[in-house]
């Protein structure tokens, strides 16, 4: 689809200082989405998130949580206990992100088979004969 496609609103400008691009930089990566969805269910400790998200390293989880916290989507609460305890939860702003993510999840589940079939069709057509 091109920018001149008739279904694309003219108000969407593809510029460097684009709010959509700025937000997608944060929530467009798979780790942020998974973390937001998990925290949308309940508050989690770091170790719970690490166990729940297959394939994420401790470093990537730390970096992603810091970025989500910096952007005001997640709060980090540290407790002075032995051992130290840190809880992560969505902020009110973070909870508003669950609405579009839920719609995206529903869309993905509805169209998963169509997308897989399209990929297979494309790959067969593009394969050398």
Short mmCIF file of N, CA and C in Angstrom, two decimals:
data_model
loop_
_atom_site.label_atom_id
_atom_site.label_comp_id
_atom_site.label_asym_id
_atom_site.label_seq_id
_atom_site.Cartn_x
_atom_site.Cartn_y
_atom_site.Cartn_z
N UNK A 1 0.84 -1.16 0.00
CA UNK A 1 0.00 0.00 0.00
C UNK A 1 0.90 1.23 0.00
N UNK A 2 0.56 2.20 -0.78
CA UNK A 2 1.35 3.41 -0.84
C UNK A 2 0.67 4.53 -0.06
N UNK A 3 1.40 5.60 0.17
CA UNK A 3 0.85 6.74 0.89
C UNK A 3 -0.27 7.37 0.08
N UNK A 4 -0.25 7.20 -1.24
CA UNK A 4 -1.29 7.78 -2.08
C UNK A 4 -2.51 6.88 -2.21
N UNK A 5 -2.48 5.74 -1.56
CA UNK A 5 -3.64 4.83 -1.57
C UNK A 5 -4.85 5.58 -1.03
N UNK A 6 -6.01 5.35 -1.63
CA UNK A 6 -7.19 6.15 -1.27
C UNK A 6 -7.70 5.89 0.14
N UNK A 7 -7.36 4.75 0.74
CA UNK A 7 -7.85 4.46 2.09
C UNK A 7 -6.97 5.02 3.19
N UNK A 8 -5.85 5.61 2.84
CA UNK A 8 -4.94 6.16 3.83
C UNK A 8 -5.32 7.62 4.09
N UNK A 9 -5.67 7.95 5.33
CA UNK A 9 -6.03 9.34 5.62
C UNK A 9 -4.89 10.28 5.30
N UNK A 10 -5.22 11.42 4.71
CA UNK A 10 -4.20 12.40 4.33
C UNK A 10 -3.53 13.02 5.56
N UNK A 11 -4.18 12.91 6.73
CA UNK A 11 -3.62 13.52 7.93
C UNK A 11 -2.41 12.76 8.46
N UNK A 12 -2.20 11.53 8.00
CA UNK A 12 -1.04 10.76 8.45
C UNK A 12 0.17 11.18 7.62
N UNK A 13 1.12 11.81 8.27
CA UNK A 13 2.33 12.23 7.58
C UNK A 13 3.48 11.36 8.04
N UNK A 14 4.27 10.92 7.10
CA UNK A 14 5.41 10.08 7.42
C UNK A 14 6.64 10.97 7.54
N UNK A 15 6.79 11.56 8.71
CA UNK A 15 7.91 12.45 8.97
C UNK A 15 8.69 11.92 10.16
N UNK A 16 9.88 12.45 10.34
CA UNK A 16 10.73 11.98 11.44
C UNK A 16 10.12 12.27 12.81
N UNK A 17 9.42 13.38 12.96
CA UNK A 17 8.83 13.76 14.24
C UNK A 17 7.36 13.33 14.29
N UNK A 18 7.11 12.09 13.92
CA UNK A 18 5.74 11.58 13.83
C UNK A 18 5.37 10.89 15.14
N UNK A 19 4.26 11.31 15.78
CA UNK A 19 3.88 10.69 17.06
C UNK A 19 3.60 9.20 16.92
N UNK A 20 3.02 8.79 15.80
CA UNK A 20 2.74 7.37 15.60
C UNK A 20 4.04 6.58 15.55
N UNK A 21 5.00 7.07 14.83
CA UNK A 21 6.30 6.40 14.73
C UNK A 21 6.97 6.32 16.10
N UNK A 22 6.88 7.40 16.85
CA UNK A 22 7.49 7.44 18.19
C UNK A 22 6.87 6.38 19.11
N UNK A 23 5.55 6.27 19.07
CA UNK A 23 4.86 5.28 19.91
C UNK A 23 5.16 3.86 19.41
N UNK A 24 5.13 3.67 18.09
CA UNK A 24 5.40 2.34 17.55
C UNK A 24 6.83 1.88 17.83
N UNK A 25 7.75 2.81 17.93
CA UNK A 25 9.11 2.44 18.31
C UNK A 25 9.13 1.74 19.67
N UNK A 26 8.24 2.16 20.56
CA UNK A 26 8.18 1.56 21.90
C UNK A 26 7.33 0.31 21.92
N UNK A 27 6.12 0.40 21.45
CA UNK A 27 5.19 -0.72 21.60
C UNK A 27 5.19 -1.66 20.40
N UNK A 28 5.98 -1.35 19.40
CA UNK A 28 6.00 -2.18 18.21
C UNK A 28 6.92 -3.38 18.31
N UNK A 29 7.72 -3.45 19.35
CA UNK A 29 8.59 -4.61 19.47
C UNK A 29 7.87 -5.71 20.27
N UNK A 30 8.25 -6.93 20.00
CA UNK A 30 7.51 -8.05 20.60
C UNK A 30 7.63 -8.10 22.12
N UNK A 31 8.75 -7.69 22.67
CA UNK A 31 8.92 -7.78 24.13
C UNK A 31 8.00 -6.81 24.84
N UNK A 32 7.90 -5.58 24.35
CA UNK A 32 7.03 -4.60 25.00
C UNK A 32 5.58 -5.06 24.99
N UNK A 33 5.14 -5.57 23.87
CA UNK A 33 3.75 -6.03 23.76
C UNK A 33 3.49 -7.16 24.76
N UNK A 34 4.39 -8.13 24.81
CA UNK A 34 4.21 -9.25 25.73
C UNK A 34 4.19 -8.79 27.18
N UNK A 35 5.07 -7.88 27.52
CA UNK A 35 5.13 -7.36 28.90
C UNK A 35 3.85 -6.61 29.23
N UNK A 36 3.39 -5.75 28.34
CA UNK A 36 2.16 -4.99 28.59
C UNK A 36 0.97 -5.93 28.76
N UNK A 37 0.88 -6.94 27.92
CA UNK A 37 -0.23 -7.90 28.03
C UNK A 37 -0.18 -8.63 29.37
N UNK A 38 1.00 -9.10 29.77
CA UNK A 38 1.13 -9.79 31.06
C UNK A 38 0.79 -8.86 32.23
N UNK A 39 1.28 -7.65 32.19
CA UNK A 39 1.00 -6.71 33.27
C UNK A 39 -0.46 -6.25 33.24
N UNK A 40 -1.11 -6.40 32.12
CA UNK A 40 -2.53 -6.09 32.04
C UNK A 40 -3.37 -7.08 32.82
N UNK A 41 -2.83 -8.25 33.06
CA UNK A 41 -3.54 -9.27 33.84
C UNK A 41 -3.39 -9.05 35.33
N UNK A 42 -2.17 -8.64 35.74
CA UNK A 42 -1.90 -8.39 37.16
C UNK A 42 -0.49 -7.85 37.32
N UNK A 43 -0.15 -7.43 38.54
CA UNK A 43 1.19 -7.00 38.87
C UNK A 43 2.11 -8.22 38.85
N UNK A 44 3.34 -8.02 38.36
CA UNK A 44 4.31 -9.11 38.32
C UNK A 44 5.64 -8.66 38.91
N UNK A 45 6.35 -9.61 39.45
CA UNK A 45 7.74 -9.39 39.85
C UNK A 45 8.62 -9.67 38.64
N UNK A 46 9.85 -9.18 38.67
CA UNK A 46 10.78 -9.36 37.56
C UNK A 46 10.93 -10.84 37.20
N UNK A 47 11.15 -11.66 38.21
CA UNK A 47 11.39 -13.09 37.94
C UNK A 47 10.16 -13.76 37.33
N UNK A 48 8.97 -13.32 37.71
CA UNK A 48 7.75 -13.87 37.11
C UNK A 48 7.66 -13.52 35.63
N UNK A 49 7.98 -12.28 35.32
CA UNK A 49 7.98 -11.87 33.92
C UNK A 49 9.02 -12.66 33.13
N UNK A 50 10.18 -12.81 33.71
CA UNK A 50 11.27 -13.53 33.02
C UNK A 50 10.87 -14.97 32.72
N UNK A 51 10.23 -15.62 33.68
CA UNK A 51 9.78 -17.01 33.47
C UNK A 51 8.63 -17.09 32.46
N UNK A 52 7.78 -16.08 32.45
CA UNK A 52 6.58 -16.11 31.61
C UNK A 52 6.86 -15.79 30.14
N UNK A 53 7.95 -15.09 29.87
CA UNK A 53 8.24 -14.65 28.50
C UNK A 53 9.38 -15.50 27.95
N UNK A 54 9.01 -16.49 27.19
CA UNK A 54 9.99 -17.42 26.63
C UNK A 54 10.93 -16.69 25.66
N UNK A 55 12.21 -16.89 25.86
CA UNK A 55 13.21 -16.36 24.94
C UNK A 55 13.77 -14.99 25.28
N UNK A 56 13.22 -14.32 26.27
CA UNK A 56 13.75 -13.00 26.63
C UNK A 56 14.90 -13.16 27.61
N UNK A 57 15.97 -12.42 27.36
CA UNK A 57 17.10 -12.45 28.29
C UNK A 57 16.82 -11.50 29.45
N UNK A 58 17.55 -11.69 30.54
CA UNK A 58 17.39 -10.78 31.68
C UNK A 58 17.71 -9.35 31.27
N UNK A 59 18.75 -9.21 30.47
CA UNK A 59 19.16 -7.87 30.03
C UNK A 59 18.05 -7.21 29.19
N UNK A 60 17.47 -7.96 28.24
CA UNK A 60 16.43 -7.38 27.39
C UNK A 60 15.18 -7.06 28.20
N UNK A 61 14.86 -7.92 29.17
CA UNK A 61 13.71 -7.63 30.04
C UNK A 61 13.97 -6.35 30.84
N UNK A 62 15.16 -6.22 31.38
CA UNK A 62 15.52 -5.02 32.14
C UNK A 62 15.42 -3.78 31.26
N UNK A 63 15.99 -3.82 30.07
CA UNK A 63 15.97 -2.67 29.17
C UNK A 63 14.54 -2.31 28.75
N UNK A 64 13.74 -3.31 28.47
CA UNK A 64 12.37 -3.05 28.04
C UNK A 64 11.54 -2.48 29.17
N UNK A 65 11.69 -3.03 30.38
CA UNK A 65 10.96 -2.49 31.53
C UNK A 65 11.38 -1.05 31.82
N UNK A 66 12.66 -0.75 31.70
CA UNK A 66 13.13 0.62 31.91
C UNK A 66 12.50 1.57 30.89
N UNK A 67 12.45 1.14 29.63
CA UNK A 67 11.89 1.99 28.58
C UNK A 67 10.39 2.19 28.80
N UNK A 68 9.68 1.12 29.16
CA UNK A 68 8.24 1.24 29.42
C UNK A 68 7.97 2.13 30.63
N UNK A 69 8.84 2.06 31.62
CA UNK A 69 8.72 2.91 32.81
C UNK A 69 9.00 4.36 32.43
N UNK A 70 10.04 4.57 31.65
CA UNK A 70 10.39 5.93 31.21
C UNK A 70 9.26 6.56 30.42
N UNK A 71 8.58 5.76 29.62
CA UNK A 71 7.48 6.26 28.79
C UNK A 71 6.17 6.40 29.57
N UNK A 72 6.18 6.05 30.86
CA UNK A 72 4.99 6.23 31.69
C UNK A 72 3.95 5.14 31.53
N UNK A 73 4.33 4.00 30.96
CA UNK A 73 3.39 2.90 30.75
C UNK A 73 3.42 1.89 31.88
N UNK A 74 4.54 1.82 32.60
CA UNK A 74 4.74 0.85 33.67
C UNK A 74 5.29 1.58 34.89
N UNK A 75 4.87 1.14 36.07
CA UNK A 75 5.48 1.65 37.30
C UNK A 75 6.30 0.54 37.94
N UNK A 76 7.36 0.94 38.57
CA UNK A 76 8.26 0.02 39.27
C UNK A 76 8.23 0.40 40.74
N UNK A 77 7.87 -0.57 41.58
CA UNK A 77 7.81 -0.31 43.02
C UNK A 77 8.79 -1.25 43.71
N UNK A 78 9.80 -0.66 44.36
CA UNK A 78 10.80 -1.44 45.08
C UNK A 78 10.46 -1.45 46.57
N UNK A 79 10.59 -2.61 47.17
CA UNK A 79 10.32 -2.78 48.60
C UNK A 79 11.63 -3.11 49.31
N UNK A 80 11.83 -2.47 50.46
CA UNK A 80 13.05 -2.67 51.24
C UNK A 80 12.91 -3.93 52.09
N UNK A 81 12.98 -5.07 51.44
CA UNK A 81 12.88 -6.35 52.13
C UNK A 81 14.13 -7.17 51.80
N UNK A 82 14.30 -8.26 52.53
CA UNK A 82 15.40 -9.18 52.25
C UNK A 82 14.77 -10.52 51.88
N UNK A 83 14.96 -10.99 50.67
CA UNK A 83 15.63 -10.31 49.55
C UNK A 83 14.77 -9.16 49.02
N UNK A 84 15.42 -8.25 48.27
CA UNK A 84 14.68 -7.11 47.74
C UNK A 84 13.54 -7.59 46.83
N UNK A 85 12.43 -6.87 46.87
CA UNK A 85 11.28 -7.21 46.04
C UNK A 85 10.93 -6.00 45.19
N UNK A 86 10.72 -6.25 43.90
CA UNK A 86 10.33 -5.18 42.98
C UNK A 86 9.11 -5.66 42.20
N UNK A 87 8.06 -4.85 42.22
CA UNK A 87 6.84 -5.15 41.48
C UNK A 87 6.71 -4.21 40.29
N UNK A 88 6.17 -4.74 39.21
CA UNK A 88 5.89 -3.95 38.02
C UNK A 88 4.40 -4.03 37.74
N UNK A 89 3.82 -2.88 37.39
CA UNK A 89 2.41 -2.87 37.02
C UNK A 89 2.17 -1.77 35.99
N UNK A 90 1.08 -1.91 35.27
CA UNK A 90 0.73 -0.90 34.28
C UNK A 90 0.22 0.35 34.98
N UNK A 91 0.54 1.49 34.40
CA UNK A 91 -0.05 2.75 34.84
C UNK A 91 -1.42 2.88 34.18
N UNK A 92 -2.13 3.92 34.51
CA UNK A 92 -3.41 4.18 33.84
C UNK A 92 -3.18 4.37 32.34
N UNK A 93 -2.11 5.07 31.99
CA UNK A 93 -1.77 5.24 30.58
C UNK A 93 -1.47 3.89 29.93
N UNK A 94 -0.73 3.05 30.63
CA UNK A 94 -0.43 1.71 30.12
C UNK A 94 -1.68 0.89 29.91
N UNK A 95 -2.66 1.04 30.80
CA UNK A 95 -3.92 0.29 30.66
C UNK A 95 -4.67 0.70 29.40
N UNK A 96 -4.55 1.97 29.00
CA UNK A 96 -5.22 2.39 27.78
C UNK A 96 -4.62 1.70 26.55
N UNK A 97 -3.38 1.28 26.65
CA UNK A 97 -2.73 0.57 25.54
C UNK A 97 -3.31 -0.83 25.35
N UNK A 98 -3.92 -1.38 26.39
CA UNK A 98 -4.53 -2.71 26.27
C UNK A 98 -5.67 -2.73 25.25
N UNK A 99 -6.35 -1.61 25.07
CA UNK A 99 -7.48 -1.56 24.14
C UNK A 99 -7.02 -1.86 22.71
N UNK A 100 -6.07 -1.09 22.14
CA UNK A 100 -5.65 -1.41 20.78
C UNK A 100 -4.91 -2.75 20.69
N UNK A 101 -4.20 -3.13 21.73
CA UNK A 101 -3.52 -4.43 21.70
C UNK A 101 -4.52 -5.57 21.68
N UNK A 102 -5.63 -5.43 22.38
CA UNK A 102 -6.67 -6.45 22.38
C UNK A 102 -7.30 -6.56 20.99
N UNK A 103 -7.54 -5.43 20.36
CA UNK A 103 -8.10 -5.43 18.99
C UNK A 103 -7.10 -6.09 18.04
N UNK A 104 -5.83 -5.75 18.17
CA UNK A 104 -4.80 -6.36 17.32
C UNK A 104 -4.71 -7.86 17.54
N UNK A 105 -4.81 -8.29 18.80
CA UNK A 105 -4.79 -9.72 19.11
C UNK A 105 -5.98 -10.43 18.47
N UNK A 106 -7.15 -9.84 18.56
CA UNK A 106 -8.34 -10.43 17.94
C UNK A 106 -8.17 -10.52 16.43
N UNK A 107 -7.64 -9.45 15.82
CA UNK A 107 -7.42 -9.44 14.38
C UNK A 107 -6.43 -10.53 13.98
N UNK A 108 -5.34 -10.63 14.73
CA UNK A 108 -4.31 -11.62 14.42
C UNK A 108 -4.87 -13.04 14.53
N UNK A 109 -5.64 -13.31 15.56
CA UNK A 109 -6.22 -14.64 15.72
C UNK A 109 -7.23 -14.95 14.61
N UNK A 110 -7.99 -13.96 14.22
CA UNK A 110 -8.98 -14.15 13.15
C UNK A 110 -8.31 -14.42 11.81
N UNK A 111 -7.21 -13.74 11.54
CA UNK A 111 -6.59 -13.78 10.21
C UNK A 111 -5.30 -14.59 10.13
N UNK A 112 -4.92 -15.25 11.20
CA UNK A 112 -3.67 -16.02 11.22
C UNK A 112 -3.60 -17.02 10.08
N UNK A 113 -4.66 -17.81 9.90
CA UNK A 113 -4.66 -18.83 8.85
C UNK A 113 -4.59 -18.21 7.46
N UNK A 114 -5.27 -17.07 7.26
CA UNK A 114 -5.22 -16.38 5.97
C UNK A 114 -3.80 -15.92 5.67
N UNK A 115 -3.14 -15.38 6.66
CA UNK A 115 -1.77 -14.88 6.47
C UNK A 115 -0.83 -16.04 6.19
N UNK A 116 -0.95 -17.12 6.92
CA UNK A 116 -0.11 -18.30 6.67
C UNK A 116 -0.33 -18.84 5.26
N UNK A 117 -1.58 -18.90 4.83
CA UNK A 117 -1.88 -19.39 3.49
C UNK A 117 -1.29 -18.46 2.43
N UNK A 118 -1.39 -17.15 2.66
CA UNK A 118 -0.83 -16.18 1.71
C UNK A 118 0.68 -16.32 1.63
N UNK A 119 1.34 -16.52 2.75
CA UNK A 119 2.79 -16.72 2.76
C UNK A 119 3.18 -17.96 1.97
N UNK A 120 2.47 -19.05 2.24
CA UNK A 120 2.77 -20.30 1.52
C UNK A 120 2.57 -20.12 0.02
N UNK A 121 1.48 -19.46 -0.36
CA UNK A 121 1.21 -19.21 -1.78
C UNK A 121 2.33 -18.36 -2.39
N UNK A 122 2.70 -17.30 -1.70
CA UNK A 122 3.78 -16.42 -2.18
C UNK A 122 5.09 -17.18 -2.30
N UNK A 123 5.44 -17.97 -1.28
CA UNK A 123 6.70 -18.69 -1.31
C UNK A 123 6.75 -19.73 -2.42
N UNK A 124 5.61 -20.41 -2.67
CA UNK A 124 5.57 -21.38 -3.76
C UNK A 124 5.74 -20.67 -5.10
N UNK A 125 5.10 -19.53 -5.26
CA UNK A 125 5.19 -18.79 -6.52
C UNK A 125 6.59 -18.21 -6.74
N UNK A 126 7.26 -17.86 -5.64
CA UNK A 126 8.58 -17.24 -5.75
C UNK A 126 9.71 -18.29 -5.82
N UNK A 127 9.40 -19.54 -5.54
CA UNK A 127 10.43 -20.59 -5.53
C UNK A 127 10.93 -20.84 -6.94
N UNK A 128 12.24 -21.06 -7.07
CA UNK A 128 12.78 -21.37 -8.39
C UNK A 128 12.23 -22.69 -8.91
N UNK A 129 12.00 -22.74 -10.21
CA UNK A 129 11.43 -23.95 -10.81
C UNK A 129 12.47 -24.76 -11.50
#
